[in-house]
XYZ file of C-alpha atoms in Angstrom:
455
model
C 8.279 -17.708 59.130
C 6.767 -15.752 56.345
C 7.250 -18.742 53.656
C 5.735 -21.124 56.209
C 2.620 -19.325 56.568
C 2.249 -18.748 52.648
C 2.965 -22.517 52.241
C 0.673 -23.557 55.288
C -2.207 -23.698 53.366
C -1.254 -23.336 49.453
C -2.738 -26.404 47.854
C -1.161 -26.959 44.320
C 2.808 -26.618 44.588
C 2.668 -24.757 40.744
C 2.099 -21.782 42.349
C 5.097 -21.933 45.286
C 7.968 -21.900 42.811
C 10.726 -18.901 43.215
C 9.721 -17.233 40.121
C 5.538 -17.003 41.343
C 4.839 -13.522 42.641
C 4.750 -13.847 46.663
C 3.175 -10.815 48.645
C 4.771 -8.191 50.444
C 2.801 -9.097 53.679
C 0.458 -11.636 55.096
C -2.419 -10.631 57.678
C -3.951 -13.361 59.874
C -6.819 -11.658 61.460
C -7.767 -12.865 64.808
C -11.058 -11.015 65.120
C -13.123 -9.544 62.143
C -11.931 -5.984 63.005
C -8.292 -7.344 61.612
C -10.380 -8.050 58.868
C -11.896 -4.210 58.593
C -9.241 -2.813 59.007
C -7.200 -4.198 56.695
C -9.440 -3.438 53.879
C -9.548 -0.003 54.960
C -5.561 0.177 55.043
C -4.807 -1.689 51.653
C -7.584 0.661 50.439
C -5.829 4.196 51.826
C -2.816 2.527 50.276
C -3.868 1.657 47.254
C -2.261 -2.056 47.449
C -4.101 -4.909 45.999
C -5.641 -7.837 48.187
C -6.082 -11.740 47.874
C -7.932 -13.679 50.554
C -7.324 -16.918 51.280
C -8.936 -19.395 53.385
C -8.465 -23.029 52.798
C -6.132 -22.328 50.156
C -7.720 -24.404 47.357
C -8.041 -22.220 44.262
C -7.087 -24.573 41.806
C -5.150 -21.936 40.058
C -3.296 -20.338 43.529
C -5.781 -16.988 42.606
C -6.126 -16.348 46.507
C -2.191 -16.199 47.407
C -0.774 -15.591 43.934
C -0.945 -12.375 41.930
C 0.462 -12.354 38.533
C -1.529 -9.481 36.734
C -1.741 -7.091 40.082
C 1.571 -6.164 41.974
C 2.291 -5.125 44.856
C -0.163 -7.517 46.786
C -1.042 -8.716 50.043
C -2.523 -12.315 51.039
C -5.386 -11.885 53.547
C -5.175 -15.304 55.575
C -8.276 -16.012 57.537
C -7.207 -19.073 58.355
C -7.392 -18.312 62.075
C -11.426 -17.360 61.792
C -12.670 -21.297 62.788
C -15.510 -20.861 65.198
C -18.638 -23.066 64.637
C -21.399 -22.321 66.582
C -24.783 -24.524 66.232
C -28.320 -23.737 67.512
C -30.024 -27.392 67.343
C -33.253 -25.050 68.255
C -33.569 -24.132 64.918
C -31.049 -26.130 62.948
C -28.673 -23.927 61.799
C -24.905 -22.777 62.306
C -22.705 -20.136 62.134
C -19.742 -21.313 60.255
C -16.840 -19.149 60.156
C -14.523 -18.665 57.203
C -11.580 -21.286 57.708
C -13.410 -24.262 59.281
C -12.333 -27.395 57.923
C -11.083 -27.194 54.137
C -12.531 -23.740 54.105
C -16.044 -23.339 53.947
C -16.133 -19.764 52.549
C -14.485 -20.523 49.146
C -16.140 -23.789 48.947
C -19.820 -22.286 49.559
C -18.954 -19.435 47.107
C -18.302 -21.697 44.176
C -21.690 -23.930 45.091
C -20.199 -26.700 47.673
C -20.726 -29.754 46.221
C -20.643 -33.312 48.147
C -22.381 -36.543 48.724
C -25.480 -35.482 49.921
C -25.945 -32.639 46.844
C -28.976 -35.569 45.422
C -30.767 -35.341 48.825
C -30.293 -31.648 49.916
C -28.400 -29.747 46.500
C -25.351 -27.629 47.104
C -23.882 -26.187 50.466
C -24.843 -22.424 48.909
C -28.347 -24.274 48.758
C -28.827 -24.163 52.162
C -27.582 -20.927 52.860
C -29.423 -18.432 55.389
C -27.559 -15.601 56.332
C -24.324 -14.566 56.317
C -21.672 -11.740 57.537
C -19.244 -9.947 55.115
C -16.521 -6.731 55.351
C -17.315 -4.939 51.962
C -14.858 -2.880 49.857
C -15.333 -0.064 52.614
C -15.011 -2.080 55.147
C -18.064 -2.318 56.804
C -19.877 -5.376 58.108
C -22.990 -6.387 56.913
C -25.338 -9.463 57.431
C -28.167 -10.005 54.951
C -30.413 -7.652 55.804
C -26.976 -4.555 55.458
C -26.355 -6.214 52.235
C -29.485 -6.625 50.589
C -30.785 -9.913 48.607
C -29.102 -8.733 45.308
C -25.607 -8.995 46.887
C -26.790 -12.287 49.217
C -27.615 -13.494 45.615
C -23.905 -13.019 44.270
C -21.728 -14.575 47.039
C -23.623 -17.547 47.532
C -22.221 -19.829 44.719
C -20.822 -16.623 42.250
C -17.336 -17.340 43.287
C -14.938 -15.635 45.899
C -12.662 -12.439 45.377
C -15.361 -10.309 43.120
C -17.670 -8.750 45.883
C -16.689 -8.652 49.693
C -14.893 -10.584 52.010
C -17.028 -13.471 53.460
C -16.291 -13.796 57.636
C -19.101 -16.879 57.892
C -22.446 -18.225 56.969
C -25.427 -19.304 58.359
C -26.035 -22.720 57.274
C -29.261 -24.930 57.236
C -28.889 -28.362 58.897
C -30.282 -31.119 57.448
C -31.243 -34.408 59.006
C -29.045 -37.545 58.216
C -29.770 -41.205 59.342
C -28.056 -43.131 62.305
C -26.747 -45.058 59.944
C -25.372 -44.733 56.172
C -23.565 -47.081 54.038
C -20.144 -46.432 52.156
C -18.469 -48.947 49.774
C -15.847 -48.744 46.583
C -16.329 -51.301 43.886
C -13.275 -51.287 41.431
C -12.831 -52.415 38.039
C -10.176 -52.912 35.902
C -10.615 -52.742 31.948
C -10.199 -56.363 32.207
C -12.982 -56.857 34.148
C -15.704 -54.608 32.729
C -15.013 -55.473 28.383
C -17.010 -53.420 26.450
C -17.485 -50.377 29.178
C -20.684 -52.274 30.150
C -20.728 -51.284 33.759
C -19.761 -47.828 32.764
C -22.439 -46.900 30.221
C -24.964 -48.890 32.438
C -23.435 -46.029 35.469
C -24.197 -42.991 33.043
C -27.556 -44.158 32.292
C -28.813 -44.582 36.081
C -26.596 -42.473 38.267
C -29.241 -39.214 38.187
C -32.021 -41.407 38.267
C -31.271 -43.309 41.226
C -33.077 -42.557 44.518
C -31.475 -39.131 46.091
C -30.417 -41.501 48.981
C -27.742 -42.414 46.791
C -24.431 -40.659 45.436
C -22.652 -42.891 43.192
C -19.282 -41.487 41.631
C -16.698 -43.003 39.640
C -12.767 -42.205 40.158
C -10.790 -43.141 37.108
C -7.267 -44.112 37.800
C -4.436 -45.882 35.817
C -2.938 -48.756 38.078
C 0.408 -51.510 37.721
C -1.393 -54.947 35.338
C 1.306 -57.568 35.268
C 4.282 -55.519 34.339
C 2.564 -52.746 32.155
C -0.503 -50.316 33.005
C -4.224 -50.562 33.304
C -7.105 -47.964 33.748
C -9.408 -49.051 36.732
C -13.062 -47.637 37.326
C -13.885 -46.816 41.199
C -17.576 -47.115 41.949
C -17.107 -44.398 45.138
C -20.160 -44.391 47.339
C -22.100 -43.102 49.886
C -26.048 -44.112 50.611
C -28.104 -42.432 53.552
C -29.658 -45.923 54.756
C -28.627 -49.199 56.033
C -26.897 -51.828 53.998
C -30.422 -53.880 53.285
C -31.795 -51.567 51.615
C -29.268 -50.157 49.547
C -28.603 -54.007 48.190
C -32.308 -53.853 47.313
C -31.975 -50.364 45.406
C -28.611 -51.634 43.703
C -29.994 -55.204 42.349
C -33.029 -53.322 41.063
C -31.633 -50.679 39.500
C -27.513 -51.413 38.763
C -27.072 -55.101 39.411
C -24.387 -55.168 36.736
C -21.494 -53.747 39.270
C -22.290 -57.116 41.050
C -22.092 -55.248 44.568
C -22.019 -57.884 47.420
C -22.755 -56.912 50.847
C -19.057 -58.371 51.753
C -18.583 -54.841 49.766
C -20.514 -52.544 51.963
C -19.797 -50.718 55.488
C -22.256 -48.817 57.886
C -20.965 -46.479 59.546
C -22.132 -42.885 60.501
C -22.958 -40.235 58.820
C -19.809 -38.082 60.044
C -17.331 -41.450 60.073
C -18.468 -41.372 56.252
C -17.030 -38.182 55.738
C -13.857 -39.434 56.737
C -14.415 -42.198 54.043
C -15.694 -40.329 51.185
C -12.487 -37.982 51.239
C -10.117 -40.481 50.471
C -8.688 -41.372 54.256
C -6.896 -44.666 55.521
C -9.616 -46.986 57.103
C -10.642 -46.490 60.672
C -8.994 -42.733 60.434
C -10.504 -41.061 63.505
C -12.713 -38.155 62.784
C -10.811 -35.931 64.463
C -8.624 -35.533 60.956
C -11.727 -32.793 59.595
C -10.896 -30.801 62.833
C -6.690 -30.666 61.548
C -7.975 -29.487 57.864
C -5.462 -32.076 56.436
C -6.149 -33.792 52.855
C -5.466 -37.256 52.643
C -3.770 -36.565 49.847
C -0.357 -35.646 50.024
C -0.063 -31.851 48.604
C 1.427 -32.073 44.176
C 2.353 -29.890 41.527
C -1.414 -29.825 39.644
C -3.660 -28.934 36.720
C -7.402 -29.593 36.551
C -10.404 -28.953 34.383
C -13.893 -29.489 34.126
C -16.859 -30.440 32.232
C -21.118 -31.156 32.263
C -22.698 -33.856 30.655
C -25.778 -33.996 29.081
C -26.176 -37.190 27.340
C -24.114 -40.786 27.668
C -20.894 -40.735 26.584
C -20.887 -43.600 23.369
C -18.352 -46.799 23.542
C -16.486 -45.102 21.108
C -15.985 -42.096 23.596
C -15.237 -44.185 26.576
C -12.289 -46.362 24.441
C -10.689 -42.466 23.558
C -10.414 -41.317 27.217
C -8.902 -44.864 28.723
C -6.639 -44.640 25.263
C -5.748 -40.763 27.159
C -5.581 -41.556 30.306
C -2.729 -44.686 29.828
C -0.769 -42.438 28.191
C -0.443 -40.081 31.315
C 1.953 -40.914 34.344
C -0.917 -39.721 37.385
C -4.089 -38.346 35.821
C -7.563 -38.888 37.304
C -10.908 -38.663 36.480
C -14.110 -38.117 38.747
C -17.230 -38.864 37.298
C -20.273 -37.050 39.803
C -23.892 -38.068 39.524
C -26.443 -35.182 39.356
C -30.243 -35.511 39.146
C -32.616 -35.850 42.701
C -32.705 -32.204 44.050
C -29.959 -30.794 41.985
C -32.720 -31.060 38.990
C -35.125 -29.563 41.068
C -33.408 -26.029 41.620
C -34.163 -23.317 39.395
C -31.037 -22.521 37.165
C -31.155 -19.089 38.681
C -31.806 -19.841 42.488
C -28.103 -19.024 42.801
C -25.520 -17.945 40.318
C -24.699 -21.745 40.003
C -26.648 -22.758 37.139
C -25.871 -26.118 36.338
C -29.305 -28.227 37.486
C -31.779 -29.873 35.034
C -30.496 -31.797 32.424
C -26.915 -32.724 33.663
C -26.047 -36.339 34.337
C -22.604 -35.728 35.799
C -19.631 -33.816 35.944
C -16.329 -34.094 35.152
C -13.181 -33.186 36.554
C -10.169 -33.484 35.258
C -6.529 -33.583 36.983
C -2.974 -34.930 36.413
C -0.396 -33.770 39.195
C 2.992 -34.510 39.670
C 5.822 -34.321 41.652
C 8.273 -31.146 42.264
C 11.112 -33.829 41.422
C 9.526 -33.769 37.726
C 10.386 -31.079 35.421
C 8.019 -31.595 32.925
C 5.161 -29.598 34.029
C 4.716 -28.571 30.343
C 4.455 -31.976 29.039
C 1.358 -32.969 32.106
C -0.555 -29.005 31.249
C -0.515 -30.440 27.287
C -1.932 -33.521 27.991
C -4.621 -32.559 29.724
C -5.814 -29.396 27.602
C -5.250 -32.305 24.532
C -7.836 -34.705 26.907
C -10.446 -31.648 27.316
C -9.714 -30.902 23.549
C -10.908 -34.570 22.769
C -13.968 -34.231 24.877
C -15.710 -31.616 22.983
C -18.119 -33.629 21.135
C -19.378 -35.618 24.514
C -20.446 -32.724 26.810
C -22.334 -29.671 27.672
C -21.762 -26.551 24.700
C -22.617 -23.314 23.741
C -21.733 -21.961 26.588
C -19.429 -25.770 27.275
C -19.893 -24.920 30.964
C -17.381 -25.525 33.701
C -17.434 -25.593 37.821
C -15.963 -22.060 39.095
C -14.471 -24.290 41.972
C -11.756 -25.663 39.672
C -10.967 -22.782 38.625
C -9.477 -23.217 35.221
C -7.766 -19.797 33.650
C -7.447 -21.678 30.211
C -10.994 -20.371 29.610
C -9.580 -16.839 29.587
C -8.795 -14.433 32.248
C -8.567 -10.621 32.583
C -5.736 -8.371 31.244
C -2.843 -6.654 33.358
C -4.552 -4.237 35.716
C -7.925 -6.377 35.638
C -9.198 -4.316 32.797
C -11.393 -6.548 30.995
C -14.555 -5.586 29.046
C -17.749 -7.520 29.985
C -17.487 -9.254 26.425
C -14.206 -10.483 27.119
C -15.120 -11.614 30.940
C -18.465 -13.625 29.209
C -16.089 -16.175 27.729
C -15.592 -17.602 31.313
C -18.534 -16.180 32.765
C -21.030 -17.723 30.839
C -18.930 -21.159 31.167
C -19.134 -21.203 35.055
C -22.539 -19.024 35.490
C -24.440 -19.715 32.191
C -27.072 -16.530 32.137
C -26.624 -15.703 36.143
C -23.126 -13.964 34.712
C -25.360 -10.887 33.232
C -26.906 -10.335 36.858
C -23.612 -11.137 38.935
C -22.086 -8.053 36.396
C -24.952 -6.171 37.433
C -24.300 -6.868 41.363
C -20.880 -6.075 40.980
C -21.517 -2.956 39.166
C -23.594 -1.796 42.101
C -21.676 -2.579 45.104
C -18.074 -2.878 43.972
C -17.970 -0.284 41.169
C -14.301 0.840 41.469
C -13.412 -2.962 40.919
C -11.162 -3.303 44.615
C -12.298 -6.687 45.002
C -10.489 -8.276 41.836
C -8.478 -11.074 40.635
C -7.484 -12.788 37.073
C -11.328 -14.115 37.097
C -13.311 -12.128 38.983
C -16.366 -10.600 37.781
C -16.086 -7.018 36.335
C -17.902 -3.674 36.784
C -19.668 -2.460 33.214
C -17.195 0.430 33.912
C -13.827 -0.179 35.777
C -12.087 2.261 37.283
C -8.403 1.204 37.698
């Protein structure tokens, strides 16, 4: 029973081997007074926590300890009550609903509509937490400096989040989905591709536009292939009209688009079978089947040259599974202050990147995959974002450094990563931190530090 429930919801199979530190217990609060008092316990006891609730640190960080032992896993995966008021357009979302809305609203909470509306933490209005005393607080207990912090400064450095208030925003009857692909083949000379980098954050915020790069089976060897993954809040007439004026060289057809609704495209946009019922977001299952994993990140800031685009399909053939995905900024994400929320990556970045190659438990040569990817990011440097080179806290990526045994880390040494995932909003989150989490119990390999820990 006890590896079943640590395995329930663990994402990336890395962190699920026999030698990976495993907890000595598991709590799956029922009610948020589990949730009180087991901060106030682990606290008497002096025992280190991790919470988990979707399970999708990229690095394990909420159900894997390496650098604080002994340690308990804090599962809230049982906390899934939504309740809307259409009176005012809001909902409470608690922390486990779906994928796990807490740790993806803490990192920012990115999706298709981020050009139209910005991030989930965006749209945040309230929200209730258990601090490191274990008290609950809403907004007004906590105080806007602290609000600040957890909406978009990443999970495990403040409090334990038990749900939000989230704004609603208003979607169309109908919106239209459709994947163009292209094979190297069929797009010579990356035309469709640099045409993509120089219109994606300039088309209307109706539009998300993202490309998934793959490497696919071409007549007995291998091929990279562009997917042009897409969702548009409209009908498919006038989304032809906004593709033939503004990208008419991906040669979309209207053969190539579906309208469906604005929830059925959910179901589309994360990577499910055709005609999948929506019911699948109530089961929080991936359509994905669950791998061994690494990922990284990166922000662009200016189109990536011909020269650039031959180097990363030269990479990516010489991986077995790698993937790239390519989002489109601009629209409202331009329009948001840098330091609205501790996510500061707005004005001036075309996309992002993320990075990934996952394999198989069957395949031993996890070593060989990690290499080739930190070689890919290596190769990068000259195309994106630097001084800070900035990175998305949601793929979490402990390459960029990570604090010491006992989470005793200066602030100096914390900056290196904290200035790649916060920019300037790190200074201020260290301030937060410092104020209502001085003693440092809410910690982890890249959590945000106190100016003064006290192990």
């Amino acid at each position: 029973m006890f590896s079943e429930v640590l395995q329930s919801t663990a994402q990336n199979l890395r962190y699920l081997t026999k030698s990976m530190p495993k907890p000595g217990f598991i709590f799956k609060p029922l009610h948020e007074s589990h949730v009180q008092a087991s901060i106030i316990c682990s606290k008497k006891l002096g025992t280190h926590v991790r919470v988990r609730s979707g399970g999708h640190d990229y690095e394990g960080l909420s159900y894997v300890s390496e650098i604080e032992k002994p340690f308990i896993v804090l599962d809230l995966s049982k906390l899934r009550k939504v309740n809307i008021n259409i009176k005012d357009n809001s909902a409470w979302v608690q922390a486990s609903a779906t994928v796990g809305i807490v740790g993806h609203i803490t990192g920012g909470a990115y999706g298709s509509m981020m050009r139209k509306y910005g991030l989930g933490a965006d749209n945040v209005l309230d929200t209730k937490i258990v601090d490191a005393n274990g008290k609950i607080l809403d907004r007004k207990g906590m105080g806007e400096d602290m609000f600040w912090a957890i909406g978009g400064g990443a999970g495990g450095s403040f409090r334990i989040i038990l749900e939000w208030k989230i704004k609603l925003v208003p979607v169309p009857n109908t919106v239209t989905v459709f994947t163009v692909t292209k094979t190297l083949q069929q797009d010579p000379g990356n035309k469709i591709l640099s045409k993509w980098q120089m219109v994606a954050d300039k088309l209307v915020d109706e539009l998300f536009i993202r490309v998934i790069f793959n490497v696919a089976a071409n007549n007995g060897s291998k091929t990279a292939t562009t997917s042009y993954n897409t969702v548009f809040l409209g009908n498919k007439g006038v989304l032809m009209k906004v593709m033939n004026k503004s990208f008419p060289e991906l040669g979309l057809m209207p053969k190539d688009c579906t309208e469906m609704s604005w929830l059925e495209s959910i179901v589309y946009i994360s990577g499910f079978a055709s005609r999948t019922p929506t019911k699948v977001l109530l089961q929080g299952k991936s359509a994905f089947p669950k791998n061994n994993f690494k990922a990284k990140s990166d922000f662009v800031k200016k189109p990536i040259p011909e020269s650039g685009l031959k180097g990363i399909f030269k990479k990516l053939l010489k991986e077995d599974n790698p993937m790239m995905i390519w989002n489109p900024y601009g629209g409202m994400m331009a329009k948001i202050p840098e330091s609205q929320i501790p996510f500061p990556h707005r004005k001036g970045v075309i996309f992002k990147i993320q990075y990934v190659t996952n394999w198989p438990d069957s395949d031993r040569r996890a070593s060989r995959h990690i290499k080739w990817i930190r070689d890919l990011y290596s190769f990068m440097t000259p195309y994106v974002s630097a001084n800070p080179r900035q990175a998305y806290v949601n793929y979490r990526d402990l390459d960029l450094g990570q604090n010491k045994k006992g989470c005793k880390s200066t602030i100096n040494q914390a900056q290196v990563w904290g200035a790649s995932y916060f920019k300037d909003n790190f200074k201020r989150l260290v301030k937060v931190k410092t104020k209502v989490d001085p003693n440092n119990f809410f910690r982890h390999e890249q959590s945000i530090p106190p100016m003064l820990v006290q192990n």
